[in-house]
Every structure is written in C-alpha cells, then in structure tokens.
GROMACS .gro file of C-alpha atoms in nm:
model
  224
    1MET     CA    1  -4.777   3.202  -0.430
    2LYS     CA    2  -4.680   3.056  -0.091
    3PHE     CA    3  -4.864   2.773  -0.159
    4MET     CA    4  -4.640   2.689  -0.424
    5LEU     CA    5  -4.322   2.806  -0.231
    6ARG     CA    6  -4.417   2.593   0.067
    7ALA     CA    7  -4.468   2.318  -0.174
    8ALA     CA    8  -4.083   2.320  -0.258
    9VAL     CA    9  -3.951   2.383   0.027
   10ALA     CA   10  -4.140   2.035   0.151
   11VAL     CA   11  -4.002   1.839  -0.185
   12ALA     CA   12  -3.665   1.979  -0.102
   13ALA     CA   13  -3.673   1.873   0.260
   14LEU     CA   14  -3.769   1.492   0.118
   15LYS     CA   15  -3.497   1.500  -0.127
   16PHE     CA   16  -3.289   1.595   0.150
   17ALA     CA   17  -3.415   1.342   0.400
   18CYS     CA   18  -3.365   1.037   0.169
   19SER     CA   19  -3.010   1.138   0.079
   20PRO     CA   20  -2.763   0.885   0.122
   21ALA     CA   21  -2.654   0.851   0.496
   22ALA     CA   22  -2.332   0.810   0.629
   23ALA     CA   23  -2.190   0.708   0.306
   24LEU     CA   24  -1.787   0.724   0.335
   25VAL     CA   25  -1.489   0.573   0.139
   26ILE     CA   26  -1.197   0.539   0.296
   27GLY     CA   27  -0.896   0.526   0.120
   28ASN     CA   28  -0.707   0.664  -0.221
   29ALA     CA   29  -0.626   0.423  -0.537
   30ASP     CA   30  -0.256   0.442  -0.581
   31SER     CA   31  -0.163   0.111  -0.611
   32SER     CA   32  -0.382  -0.254  -0.603
   33ASN     CA   33  -0.373  -0.604  -0.490
   34GLY     CA   34  -0.602  -0.921  -0.520
   35ILE     CA   35  -0.561  -0.997  -0.160
   36PRO     CA   36  -0.778  -1.180  -0.055
   37PHE     CA   37  -1.078  -1.196  -0.332
   38GLY     CA   38  -0.862  -1.237  -0.651
   39ASN     CA   39  -0.593  -1.499  -0.503
   40ASN     CA   40  -0.537  -1.704  -0.201
   41VAL     CA   41  -0.152  -1.638  -0.145
   42GLY     CA   42  -0.251  -1.449   0.181
   43GLY     CA   43  -0.394  -1.771   0.362
   44TYR     CA   44  -0.673  -1.804   0.525
   45TYR     CA   45  -0.759  -1.474   0.701
   46TYR     CA   46  -0.722  -1.128   0.580
   47GLN     CA   47  -0.747  -0.824   0.824
   48GLN     CA   48  -0.770  -0.443   0.754
   49ILE     CA   49  -0.782  -0.141   1.008
   50TYR     CA   50  -0.922   0.218   0.953
   51ASN     CA   51  -0.850   0.468   1.180
   52SER     CA   52  -1.115   0.610   1.333
   53SER     CA   53  -1.053   0.985   1.280
   54SER     CA   54  -1.189   0.928   0.905
   55PHE     CA   55  -1.514   0.861   1.066
   56SER     CA   56  -1.663   1.180   1.138
   57SER     CA   57  -1.918   1.008   1.343
   58SER     CA   58  -2.115   0.660   1.418
   59ILE     CA   59  -2.221   0.491   1.142
   60ASN     CA   60  -2.469   0.188   1.091
   61ILE     CA   61  -2.278  -0.031   0.818
   62ASN     CA   62  -2.510  -0.208   0.614
   63GLU     CA   63  -2.273  -0.263   0.269
   64ILE     CA   64  -1.912  -0.323   0.234
   65THR     CA   65  -1.772  -0.178  -0.112
   66PHE     CA   66  -1.438  -0.265  -0.273
   67TYR     CA   67  -1.341  -0.098  -0.610
   68ASN     CA   68  -1.185  -0.222  -0.959
   69SER     CA   69  -1.103   0.122  -1.144
   70LEU     CA   70  -0.691   0.089  -1.167
   71PHE     CA   71  -0.719  -0.270  -1.313
   72PRO     CA   72  -1.074  -0.295  -1.433
   73GLY     CA   73  -1.228  -0.645  -1.502
   74GLY     CA   74  -1.149  -1.004  -1.364
   75THR     CA   75  -1.327  -1.223  -1.146
   76ALA     CA   76  -1.366  -1.322  -0.799
   77ARG     CA   77  -1.211  -1.653  -0.655
   78THR     CA   78  -1.505  -1.895  -0.549
   79GLY     CA   79  -1.542  -2.008  -0.208
   80THR     CA   80  -1.738  -1.931   0.070
   81PHE     CA   81  -1.634  -1.572   0.240
   82ASP     CA   82  -1.696  -1.479   0.590
   83ILE     CA   83  -1.641  -1.079   0.653
   84TYR     CA   84  -1.631  -0.994   1.024
   85LEU     CA   85  -1.647  -0.654   1.166
   86SER     CA   86  -1.485  -0.544   1.516
   87TYR     CA   87  -1.290  -0.294   1.730
   88VAL     CA   88  -0.897  -0.251   1.816
   89PRO     CA   89  -0.777  -0.016   2.051
   90ASN     CA   90  -0.773   0.295   1.909
   91THR     CA   91  -0.394   0.297   2.042
   92THR     CA   92  -0.249   0.084   1.750
   93ASN     CA   93   0.010   0.168   1.559
   94ILE     CA   94  -0.185   0.153   1.180
   95SER     CA   95   0.186   0.205   1.021
   96THR     CA   96   0.267  -0.165   1.204
   97PHE     CA   97  -0.040  -0.304   1.225
   98ASP     CA   98   0.080  -0.550   0.917
   99THR     CA   99   0.377  -0.708   1.144
  100GLY     CA  100   0.157  -0.730   1.447
  101ALA     CA  101  -0.012  -1.076   1.618
  102PHE     CA  102  -0.296  -1.198   1.365
  103ALA     CA  103  -0.639  -1.163   1.577
  104PHE     CA  104  -0.840  -1.450   1.510
  105PRO     CA  105  -1.268  -1.398   1.521
  106ASP     CA  106  -1.409  -1.441   1.860
  107ALA     CA  107  -1.717  -1.347   2.068
  108THR     CA  108  -1.649  -0.938   1.994
  109PHE     CA  109  -1.628  -0.975   1.646
  110THR     CA  110  -1.972  -0.984   1.439
  111ASN     CA  111  -2.027  -1.193   1.120
  112VAL     CA  112  -2.178  -0.986   0.881
  113PHE     CA  113  -2.130  -1.120   0.548
  114SER     CA  114  -2.089  -1.538   0.456
  115GLY     CA  115  -2.142  -1.654   0.118
  116SER     CA  116  -1.974  -1.634  -0.230
  117ALA     CA  117  -1.844  -1.281  -0.314
  118PRO     CA  118  -2.048  -1.093  -0.572
  119ALA     CA  119  -1.960  -1.032  -0.885
  120VAL     CA  120  -1.782  -0.701  -0.988
  121SER     CA  121  -2.046  -0.408  -1.122
  122ASP     CA  122  -1.948  -0.086  -1.322
  123GLY     CA  123  -1.618  -0.139  -1.131
  124ARG     CA  124  -1.751  -0.256  -0.758
  125LEU     CA  125  -1.761  -0.525  -0.546
  126ASP     CA  126  -2.037  -0.465  -0.294
  127PHE     CA  127  -2.077  -0.702  -0.015
  128ASN     CA  128  -2.460  -0.665   0.101
  129LEU     CA  129  -2.441  -0.777   0.494
  130SER     CA  130  -2.650  -1.014   0.652
  131THR     CA  131  -2.630  -0.811   0.968
  132SER     CA  132  -2.566  -0.468   1.014
  133PHE     CA  133  -2.285  -0.294   1.239
  134ASN     CA  134  -2.316   0.015   1.481
  135TYR     CA  135  -1.945   0.136   1.477
  136ASP     CA  136  -1.865   0.429   1.710
  137PRO     CA  137  -1.498   0.569   1.648
  138THR     CA  138  -1.476   0.651   1.998
  139LYS     CA  139  -1.474   0.343   2.101
  140GLY     CA  140  -1.147   0.253   1.895
  141TYR     CA  141  -1.054   0.190   1.541
  142LEU     CA  142  -1.275  -0.005   1.293
  143MET     CA  143  -1.128  -0.374   1.179
  144LEU     CA  144  -1.264  -0.577   0.936
  145THR     CA  145  -1.165  -0.972   0.905
  146VAL     CA  146  -1.246  -1.173   0.613
  147ARG     CA  147  -1.182  -1.555   0.612
  148GLU     CA  148  -1.201  -1.787   0.349
  149PHE     CA  149  -1.064  -2.166   0.388
  150GLY     CA  150  -1.147  -2.293   0.034
  151LEU     CA  151  -0.815  -2.118  -0.031
  152SER     CA  152  -0.931  -2.149  -0.409
  153ASN     CA  153  -0.801  -1.994  -0.752
  154GLY     CA  154  -0.872  -1.700  -0.938
  155ASN     CA  155  -0.597  -1.477  -0.978
  156THR     CA  156  -0.789  -1.221  -1.230
  157LEU     CA  157  -0.925  -0.967  -0.990
  158TYR     CA  158  -0.702  -0.675  -0.879
  159LEU     CA  159  -0.882  -0.426  -0.638
  160ASP     CA  160  -0.802  -0.064  -0.538
  161SER     CA  161  -0.536  -0.030  -0.302
  162ASP     CA  162  -0.409   0.296  -0.059
  163SER     CA  163  -0.062   0.273   0.072
  164ASN     CA  164  -0.132   0.604   0.314
  165VAL     CA  165  -0.035   0.416   0.628
  166GLY     CA  166  -0.216   0.673   0.860
  167THR     CA  167  -0.573   0.564   0.712
  168THR     CA  168  -0.554   0.193   0.690
  169ASN     CA  169  -0.369  -0.125   0.672
  170SER     CA  170  -0.374  -0.488   0.669
  171ARG     CA  171  -0.229  -0.815   0.694
  172PHE     CA  172  -0.275  -1.150   0.587
  173SER     CA  173  -0.230  -1.483   0.758
  174ALA     CA  174   0.051  -1.636   0.564
  175TYR     CA  175   0.292  -1.369   0.531
  176PRO     CA  176   0.287  -1.150   0.820
  177TYR     CA  177   0.543  -0.903   0.699
  178GLU     CA  178   0.571  -0.482   0.658
  179TRP     CA  179   0.370  -0.411   0.303
  180ASN     CA  180   0.193  -0.130   0.447
  181GLN     CA  181  -0.129  -0.114   0.218
  182GLY     CA  182  -0.530  -0.127   0.232
  183LEU     CA  183  -0.769  -0.185   0.013
  184VAL     CA  184  -0.980   0.108  -0.072
  185THR     CA  185  -1.273   0.069   0.136
  186GLY     CA  186  -1.656   0.181   0.098
  187PHE     CA  187  -1.891   0.173   0.366
  188ASN     CA  188  -2.274   0.233   0.237
  189ASP     CA  189  -2.159   0.369  -0.051
  190SER     CA  190  -2.484   0.247  -0.262
  191VAL     CA  191  -2.749   0.202   0.003
  192ALA     CA  192  -3.062   0.395  -0.041
  193ALA     CA  193  -3.146   0.616   0.252
  194VAL     CA  194  -3.450   0.541   0.430
  195PRO     CA  195  -3.596   0.838   0.633
  196GLU     CA  196  -3.579   0.801   1.045
  197PRO     CA  197  -3.976   0.759   1.151
  198SER     CA  198  -3.898   1.111   1.297
  199THR     CA  199  -3.858   1.212   1.002
  200TRP     CA  200  -4.132   1.056   0.848
  201ALA     CA  201  -4.360   1.230   1.093
  202MET     CA  202  -4.222   1.574   0.986
  203LEU     CA  203  -4.277   1.523   0.609
  204ILE     CA  204  -4.642   1.371   0.680
  205LEU     CA  205  -4.700   1.688   0.907
  206GLY     CA  206  -4.578   1.921   0.634
  207PHE     CA  207  -4.785   1.799   0.398
  208ALA     CA  208  -5.064   1.761   0.550
  209GLY     CA  209  -5.039   2.131   0.637
  210ILE     CA  210  -5.005   2.229   0.252
  211GLY     CA  211  -5.313   1.980   0.187
  212PHE     CA  212  -5.506   2.175   0.483
  213ILE     CA  213  -5.378   2.548   0.328
  214ALA     CA  214  -5.471   2.483  -0.044
  215HIS     CA  215  -5.826   2.342   0.120
  216SER     CA  216  -5.847   2.671   0.290
  217ARG     CA  217  -5.728   2.854  -0.009
  218ARG     CA  218  -6.027   2.696  -0.223
  219ASN     CA  219  -6.295   2.747  -0.004
  220ALA     CA  220  -6.181   3.117   0.039
  221LEU     CA  221  -6.224   3.159  -0.321
  222ARG     CA  222  -6.545   3.004  -0.331
  223MET     CA  223  -6.740   3.253  -0.050
  224ALA     CA  224  -6.584   3.536  -0.248
   0.00000   0.00000   0.00000
C-alpha cells in the first residue's frame, strides 16, 4: 500500500513538473482589428506595450499568440514579418503610448521572429520564436514591434483586441493618433514545458527510490 502511495505521489510530481510553465494571456477580447497581420493601413511598423504588472515574475518567452475568436476565419496577409521584443521605461504612460514618438528597432531590440505569418488554426495565430526572450518585469514594460515592408494586402483577418489602456496599448507608423487598444496576446500559451535539469534529477532519484523499495519488498517476501 505504501509503495502504491509513493508511486502515485511520484506521478503527480511529474505531472506538476511538466505543466505549462509561465503561460500567460494578456487582455480581454472586447473589440478586434486587422492591424498589423490582416491589413496594411498601419504602415510599415506596429508597436504594442504591456504593463509589467501583468507579469508575476520573469518569463522566458518562446511563443507569441494572437487570437481570432470574435471574428473567426480569415487569413493573414503575405510578406516577411520581423517581430522584436524590447523594454520601455516603466514610467511610460500606457494610455498615451499610441500618441508618443515611434521607436525604431536598434541594438536594444531582440529580433525573435522573421518570416511569413502562420496560418490561423483553432482561432489562434501562433508565432514560434526563433530566439527566446527573457523578460524581467522589474526592468520595465515589455514592448512588441512588428515590421513588414511589403505592405501586402489581405483584409480578411481580424484579431481579438483589448481596449483596456491600463493593461496594453498600441501604435502604428502611419497614423499616430489615440485609438487605445492592443491585441490580446498570449505568451507561451501552448508551449509544452520541459522540466529543468534539477527537476529531472529529483524525479530520477524519486523513481530510483521507488524501485529500490520494490526490490527490497520482493527480497523480503522471498526470505519470509
């Protein structure tokens, strides 16, 4: 009985260790827009800011997801999209971010994706990043930049947006006016977690211990 209990505890520990790590979705879908992946009226650049208070701790971002639930269907426009992640000072006023000066990518920006936009699948637009970005909310707000120079058409994709300007806001290079919204964004929302080396070590030791107990019980039964 004790052996079965220990085995159950070990399996539960493994399940917990492999649960999605630091998965986070920011924003509530109360509107939608096609910029920057559905239409080109935003110009060459799109930027979105995320309040650091939305992150409870540091996160190693490997995937960025946008959602397509309010207006399902549609396809992203063609072209080569470059996505960057960077910091902006946590003194930035999120409600007026869309009217501020546009920041072009420089050495402080990390290019995390370059290529065609993925197909919409199950109401999601999942960008698997070629370079991960470790975001530390104590260092400032997170900023996402999308660049696409082709200005290709494709006005059929409308992604979920959030008009809560205290959480997120966005701006684009063609029309710097106050529109107070940002795309609902998932970070690592479907990335399968891989246990850390220390976690693997603990799991291996735990299963080894269970094996040792089982072996000892068999020997005890033979000698009885």
